[in-house]
Coordinates of C-alpha atoms in Angstrom, one line a residue:
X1 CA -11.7 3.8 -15.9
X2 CA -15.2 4.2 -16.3
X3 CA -17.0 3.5 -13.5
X4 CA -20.3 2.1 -13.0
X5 CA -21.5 4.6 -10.5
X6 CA -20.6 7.6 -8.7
X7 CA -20.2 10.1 -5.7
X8 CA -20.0 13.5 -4.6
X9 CA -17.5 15.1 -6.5
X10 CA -17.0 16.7 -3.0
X11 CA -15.9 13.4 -1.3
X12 CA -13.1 12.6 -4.2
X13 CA -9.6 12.4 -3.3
X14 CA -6.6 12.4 -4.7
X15 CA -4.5 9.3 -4.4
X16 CA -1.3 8.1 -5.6
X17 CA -0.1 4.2 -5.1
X18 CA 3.1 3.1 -4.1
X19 CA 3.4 -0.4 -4.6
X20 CA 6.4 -3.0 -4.4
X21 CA 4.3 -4.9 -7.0
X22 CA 6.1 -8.1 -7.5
X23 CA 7.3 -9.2 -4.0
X24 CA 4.8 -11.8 -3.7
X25 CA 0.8 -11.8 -4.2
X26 CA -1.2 -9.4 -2.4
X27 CA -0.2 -6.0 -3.9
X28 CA -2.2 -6.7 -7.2
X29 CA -5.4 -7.3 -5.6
X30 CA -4.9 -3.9 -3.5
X31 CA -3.8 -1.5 -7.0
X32 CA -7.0 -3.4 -8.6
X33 CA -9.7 -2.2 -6.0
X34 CA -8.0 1.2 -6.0
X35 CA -8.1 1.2 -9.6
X36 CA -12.2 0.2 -9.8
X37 CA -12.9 2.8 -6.8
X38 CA -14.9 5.9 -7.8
X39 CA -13.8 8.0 -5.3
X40 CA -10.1 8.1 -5.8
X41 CA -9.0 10.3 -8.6
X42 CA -5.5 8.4 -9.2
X43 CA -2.7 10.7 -10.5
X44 CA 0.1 8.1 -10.7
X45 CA 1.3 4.4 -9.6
X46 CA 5.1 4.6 -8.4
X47 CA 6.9 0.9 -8.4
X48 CA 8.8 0.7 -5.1
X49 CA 11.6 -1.9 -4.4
X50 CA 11.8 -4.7 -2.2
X51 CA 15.4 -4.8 -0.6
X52 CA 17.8 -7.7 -2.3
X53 CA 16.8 -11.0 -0.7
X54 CA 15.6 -12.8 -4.1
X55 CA 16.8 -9.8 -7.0
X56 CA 19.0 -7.2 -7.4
X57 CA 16.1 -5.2 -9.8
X58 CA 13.4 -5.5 -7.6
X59 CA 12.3 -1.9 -8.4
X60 CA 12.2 -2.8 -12.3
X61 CA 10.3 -5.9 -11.2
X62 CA 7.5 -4.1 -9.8
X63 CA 7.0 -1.5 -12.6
X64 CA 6.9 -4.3 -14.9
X65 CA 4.2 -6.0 -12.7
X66 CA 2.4 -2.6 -12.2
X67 CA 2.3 -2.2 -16.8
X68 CA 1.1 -5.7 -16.7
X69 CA -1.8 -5.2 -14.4
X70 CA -2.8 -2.0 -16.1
X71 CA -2.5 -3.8 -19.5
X72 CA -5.0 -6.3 -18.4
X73 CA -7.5 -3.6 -17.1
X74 CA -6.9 -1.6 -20.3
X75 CA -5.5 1.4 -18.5
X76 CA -2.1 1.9 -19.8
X77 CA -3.3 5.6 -21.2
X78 CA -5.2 6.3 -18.6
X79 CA -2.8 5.6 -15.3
X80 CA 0.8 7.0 -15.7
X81 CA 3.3 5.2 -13.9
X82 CA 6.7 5.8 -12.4
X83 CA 9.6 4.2 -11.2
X84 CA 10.4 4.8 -7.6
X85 CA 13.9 4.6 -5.8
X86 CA 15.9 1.4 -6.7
X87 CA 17.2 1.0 -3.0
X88 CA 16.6 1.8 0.6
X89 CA 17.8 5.0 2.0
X90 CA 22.0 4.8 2.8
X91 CA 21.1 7.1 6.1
X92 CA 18.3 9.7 7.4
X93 CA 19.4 12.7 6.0
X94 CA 20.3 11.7 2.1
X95 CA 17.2 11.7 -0.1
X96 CA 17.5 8.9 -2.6
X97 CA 15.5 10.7 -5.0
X98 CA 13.3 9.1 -7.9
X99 CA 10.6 9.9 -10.7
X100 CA 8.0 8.9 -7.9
X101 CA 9.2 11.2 -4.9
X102 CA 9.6 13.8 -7.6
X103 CA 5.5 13.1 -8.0
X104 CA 4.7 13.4 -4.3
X105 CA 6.5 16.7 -4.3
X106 CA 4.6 17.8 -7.6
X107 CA 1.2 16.7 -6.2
X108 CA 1.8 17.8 -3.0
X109 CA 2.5 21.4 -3.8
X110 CA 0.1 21.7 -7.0
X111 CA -3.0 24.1 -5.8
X112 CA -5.6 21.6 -6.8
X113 CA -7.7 21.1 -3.9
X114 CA -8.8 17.9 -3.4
X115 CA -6.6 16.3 -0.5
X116 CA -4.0 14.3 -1.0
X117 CA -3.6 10.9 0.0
X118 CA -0.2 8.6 -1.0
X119 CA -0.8 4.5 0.0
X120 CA 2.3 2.3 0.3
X121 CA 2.5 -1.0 0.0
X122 CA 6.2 -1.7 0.7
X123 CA 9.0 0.3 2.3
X124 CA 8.3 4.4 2.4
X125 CA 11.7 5.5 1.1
X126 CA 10.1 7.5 -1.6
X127 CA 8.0 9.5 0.9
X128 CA 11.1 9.9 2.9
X129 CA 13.4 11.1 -0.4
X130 CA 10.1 13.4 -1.0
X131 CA 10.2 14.7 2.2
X132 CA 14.2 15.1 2.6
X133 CA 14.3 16.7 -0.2
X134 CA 11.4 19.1 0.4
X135 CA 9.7 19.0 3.6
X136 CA 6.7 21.7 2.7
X137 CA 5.4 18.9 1.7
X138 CA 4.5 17.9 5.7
X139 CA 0.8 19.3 5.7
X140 CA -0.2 19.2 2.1
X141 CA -0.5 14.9 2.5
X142 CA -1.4 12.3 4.2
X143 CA 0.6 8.9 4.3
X144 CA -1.3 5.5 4.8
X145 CA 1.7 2.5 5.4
X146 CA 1.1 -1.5 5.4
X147 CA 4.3 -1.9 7.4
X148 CA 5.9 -1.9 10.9
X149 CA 5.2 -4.4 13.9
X150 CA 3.2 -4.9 16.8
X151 CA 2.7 -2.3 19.6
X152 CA 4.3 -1.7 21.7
X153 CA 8.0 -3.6 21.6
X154 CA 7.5 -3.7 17.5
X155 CA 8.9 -6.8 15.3
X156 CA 10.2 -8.0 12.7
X157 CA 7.9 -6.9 9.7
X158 CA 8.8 -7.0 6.0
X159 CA 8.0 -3.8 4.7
X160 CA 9.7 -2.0 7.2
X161 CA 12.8 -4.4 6.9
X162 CA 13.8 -2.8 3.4
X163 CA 13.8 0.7 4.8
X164 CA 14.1 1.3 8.3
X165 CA 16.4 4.7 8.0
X166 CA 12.9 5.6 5.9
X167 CA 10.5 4.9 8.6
X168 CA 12.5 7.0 10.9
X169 CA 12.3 10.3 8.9
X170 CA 8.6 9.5 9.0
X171 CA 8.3 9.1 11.9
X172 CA 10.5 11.9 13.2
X173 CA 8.9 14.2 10.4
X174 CA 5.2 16.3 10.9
X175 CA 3.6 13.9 8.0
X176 CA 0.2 12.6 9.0
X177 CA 0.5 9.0 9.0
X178 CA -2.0 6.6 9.2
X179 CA 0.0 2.9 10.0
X180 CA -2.2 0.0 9.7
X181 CA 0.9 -2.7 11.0
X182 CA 1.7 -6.2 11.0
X183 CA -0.8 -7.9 13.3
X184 CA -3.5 -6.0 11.5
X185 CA -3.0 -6.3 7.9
X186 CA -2.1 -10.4 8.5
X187 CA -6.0 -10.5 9.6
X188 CA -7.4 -9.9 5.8
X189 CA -7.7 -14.1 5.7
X190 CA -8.9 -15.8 2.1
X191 CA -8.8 -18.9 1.2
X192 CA -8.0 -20.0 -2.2
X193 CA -11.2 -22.0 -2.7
X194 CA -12.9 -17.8 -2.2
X195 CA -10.8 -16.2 -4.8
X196 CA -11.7 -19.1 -7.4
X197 CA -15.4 -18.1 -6.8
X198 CA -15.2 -14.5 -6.4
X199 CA -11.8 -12.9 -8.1
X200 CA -11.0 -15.9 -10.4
X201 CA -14.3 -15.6 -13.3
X202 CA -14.1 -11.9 -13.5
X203 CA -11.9 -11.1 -16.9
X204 CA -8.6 -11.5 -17.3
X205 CA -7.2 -9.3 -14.2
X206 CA -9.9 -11.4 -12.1
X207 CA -8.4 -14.8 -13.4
X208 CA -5.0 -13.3 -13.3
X209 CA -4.9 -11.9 -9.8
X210 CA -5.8 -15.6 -8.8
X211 CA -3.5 -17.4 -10.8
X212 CA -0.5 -15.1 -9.8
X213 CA -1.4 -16.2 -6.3
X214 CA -1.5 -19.9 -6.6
X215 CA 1.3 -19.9 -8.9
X216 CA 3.5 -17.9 -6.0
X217 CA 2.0 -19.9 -3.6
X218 CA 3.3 -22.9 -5.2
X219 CA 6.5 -21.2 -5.3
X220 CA 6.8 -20.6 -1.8
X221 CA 5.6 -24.1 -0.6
X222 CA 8.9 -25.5 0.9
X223 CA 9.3 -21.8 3.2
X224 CA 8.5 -23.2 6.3
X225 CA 5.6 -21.8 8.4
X226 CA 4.6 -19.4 5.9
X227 CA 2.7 -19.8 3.3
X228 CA 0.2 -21.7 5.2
X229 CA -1.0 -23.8 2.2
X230 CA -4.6 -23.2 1.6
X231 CA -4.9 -19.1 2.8
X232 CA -3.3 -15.7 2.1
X233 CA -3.5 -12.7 4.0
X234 CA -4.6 -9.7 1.2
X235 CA -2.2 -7.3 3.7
X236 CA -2.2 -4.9 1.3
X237 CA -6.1 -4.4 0.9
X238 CA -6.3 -2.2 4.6
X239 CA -4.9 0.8 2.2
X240 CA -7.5 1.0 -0.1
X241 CA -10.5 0.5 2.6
X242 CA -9.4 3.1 5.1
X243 CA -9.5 5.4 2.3
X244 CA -13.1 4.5 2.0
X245 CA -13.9 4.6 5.4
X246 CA -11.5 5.6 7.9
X247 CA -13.1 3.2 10.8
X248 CA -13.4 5.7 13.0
X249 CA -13.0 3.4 16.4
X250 CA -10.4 1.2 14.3
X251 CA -7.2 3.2 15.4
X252 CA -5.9 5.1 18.4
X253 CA -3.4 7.9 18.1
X254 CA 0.2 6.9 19.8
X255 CA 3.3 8.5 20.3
X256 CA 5.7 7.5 17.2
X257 CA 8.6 5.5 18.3
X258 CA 12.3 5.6 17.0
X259 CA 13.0 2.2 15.4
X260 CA 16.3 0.0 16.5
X261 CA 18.2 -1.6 13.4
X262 CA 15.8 -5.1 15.0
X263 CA 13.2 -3.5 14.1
X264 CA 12.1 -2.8 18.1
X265 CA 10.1 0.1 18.6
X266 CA 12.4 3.3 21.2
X267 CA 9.9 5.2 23.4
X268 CA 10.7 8.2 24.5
X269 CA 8.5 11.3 23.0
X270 CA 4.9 12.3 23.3
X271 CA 4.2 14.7 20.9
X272 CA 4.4 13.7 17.2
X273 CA 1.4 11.4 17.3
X274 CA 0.5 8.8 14.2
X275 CA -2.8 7.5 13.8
X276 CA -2.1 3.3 14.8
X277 CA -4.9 0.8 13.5
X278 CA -5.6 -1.9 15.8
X279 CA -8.8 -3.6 13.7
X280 CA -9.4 -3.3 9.6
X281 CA -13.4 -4.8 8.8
X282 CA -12.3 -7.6 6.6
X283 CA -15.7 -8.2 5.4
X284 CA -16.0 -4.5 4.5
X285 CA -12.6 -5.0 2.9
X286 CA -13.2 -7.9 0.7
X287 CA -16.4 -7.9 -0.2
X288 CA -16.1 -4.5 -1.3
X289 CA -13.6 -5.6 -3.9
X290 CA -15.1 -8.5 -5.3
X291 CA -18.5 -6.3 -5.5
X292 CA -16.5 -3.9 -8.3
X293 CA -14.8 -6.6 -9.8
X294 CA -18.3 -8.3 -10.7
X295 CA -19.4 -4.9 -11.8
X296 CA -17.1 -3.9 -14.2
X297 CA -16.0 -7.6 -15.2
X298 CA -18.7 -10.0 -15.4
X299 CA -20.1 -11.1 -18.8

């Protein structure tokens, strides 16, 4: 991607995307503003799963979703993807290993040094594998998760749902992880009637990531209580903007807990510490991706 402006060479990182592309609607929007953002220099897109409520290939699902996007952005030489494990974890100690935790151990141990960053979208199993399988990779990456509940008593929350044996080595490991949970990703609030104005006229990923939307929304309009009709939360956005800017008095740093099978949160230890986001600037957020999206795709 060629971007339109650019930075320090001293504040670029290095990020790779872990995405469970084709669950439902928000993913796209996230791997597009990563995609249009100078600052990350992006050495690979891993398609995660998404447990086996609706398919039994949700892995292949998002890799297929992940090609299409880059197609419509004209990337596919420029962005090399991989597939990422096909299931969750069977139990804490057996990596499940894949093309993408092979990449976090590659990238994590390769001497080049710009930091590391690896965002996911959906369950963490392929940090997890990575980490089972090699855990020097601890200190040489930072994780940044869209998943897990409320503090303090936790809840149920998708992402972590379809991997909670992976959330555990996690959050048992010495990993930096920056968790940016439920009630905090559910606050990135558009309306439809926004994304036709400011996603929708911007080329074909613009009118695509809106159509993809409405079409799933459609989909989804006999679930009760969720989708609310008219709105979508872009939950997977927070990864990209605290990559930007880490909001500084956005997060506090909390003792990880153990996670029950219910997804409630175990206290009982005070020394591994995970940085816990309690506010995401929406308006920073959004408006940062809709600004690149006009720059690179308005006629």
């Amino acid at each position: 991607m060629k971007h339109l402006f650019d930075i320090p060479e001293g504040k670029k990182i290095r990020l790779i995307i872990n995405t469970d592309a084709k669950n439902e609607a928000d993913d796209q929007f996230a791997i597009v503003h990563a995609l249009l953002t100078p600052r990350f220099n992006i050495k690979g897109i891993i398609a995660a799963h998404f447990g086996e409520r609706r398919t039994t290939t949700s892995m292949q699902e998002s890799y297929d979703e992940v090609i299409n996007v880059l197609e419509l952005m004209d990337l596919t030489q420029e962005v090399p993807v991989f597939k990422g494990s096909e299931r969750a974890l069977p139990d804490e100690e057996t990596p499940s290993m894949s093309e993408g935790a092979e990449l976090i151990i590659r990238e994590s141990l390769s001497d080049d040094p710009k930091p590391l960053y690896v965002i996911f979208l959906g369950p963490i199993t392929d940090l997890a594998a990575a980490y089972l399988k090699e855990p020097a990779i601890a200190n040489r990456l930072t994780a940044v998760w869209i998943g897990g509940g409320q503090w303090p008593e936790g809840e149920f929350e998708f992402n972590l749902s379809n991997d909670i044996n992976a959330a555990n080595v996690i959050f048992n490991s010495n990993i930096p992880l920056w968790l940016i949970p439920k009630d905090v990703y559910a606050t990135i609030r558009v309306s439809i009637a926004e994304l036709a104005v400011r996603v929708k006229p911007y080329g074909k990923v613009g009118a695509y990531l809106y159509q993809q939307l409405v079409d799933f929304n459609l989909q989804m309009g006999e679930v009760p209580g969720w989708p609310k009709g008219e709105m979508w939360s872009l939950g997977d956005s927070p990864a990209v903007s605290v990559l930007l800017d880490d909001h500084e008095y956005g997060y506090e740093m909390k003792p990880a807990p153990r996670i029950t099978n219910d997804m409630q949160y175990v206290h009982g230890q005070s020394e591994r510490l995970i940085r816990w986001y309690h506010f995401i600037d929406s308006r920073f957020t959004l408006e940062d991706m809709y600004a690149k999206l006009q720059l690179h795709f308005s006629s």
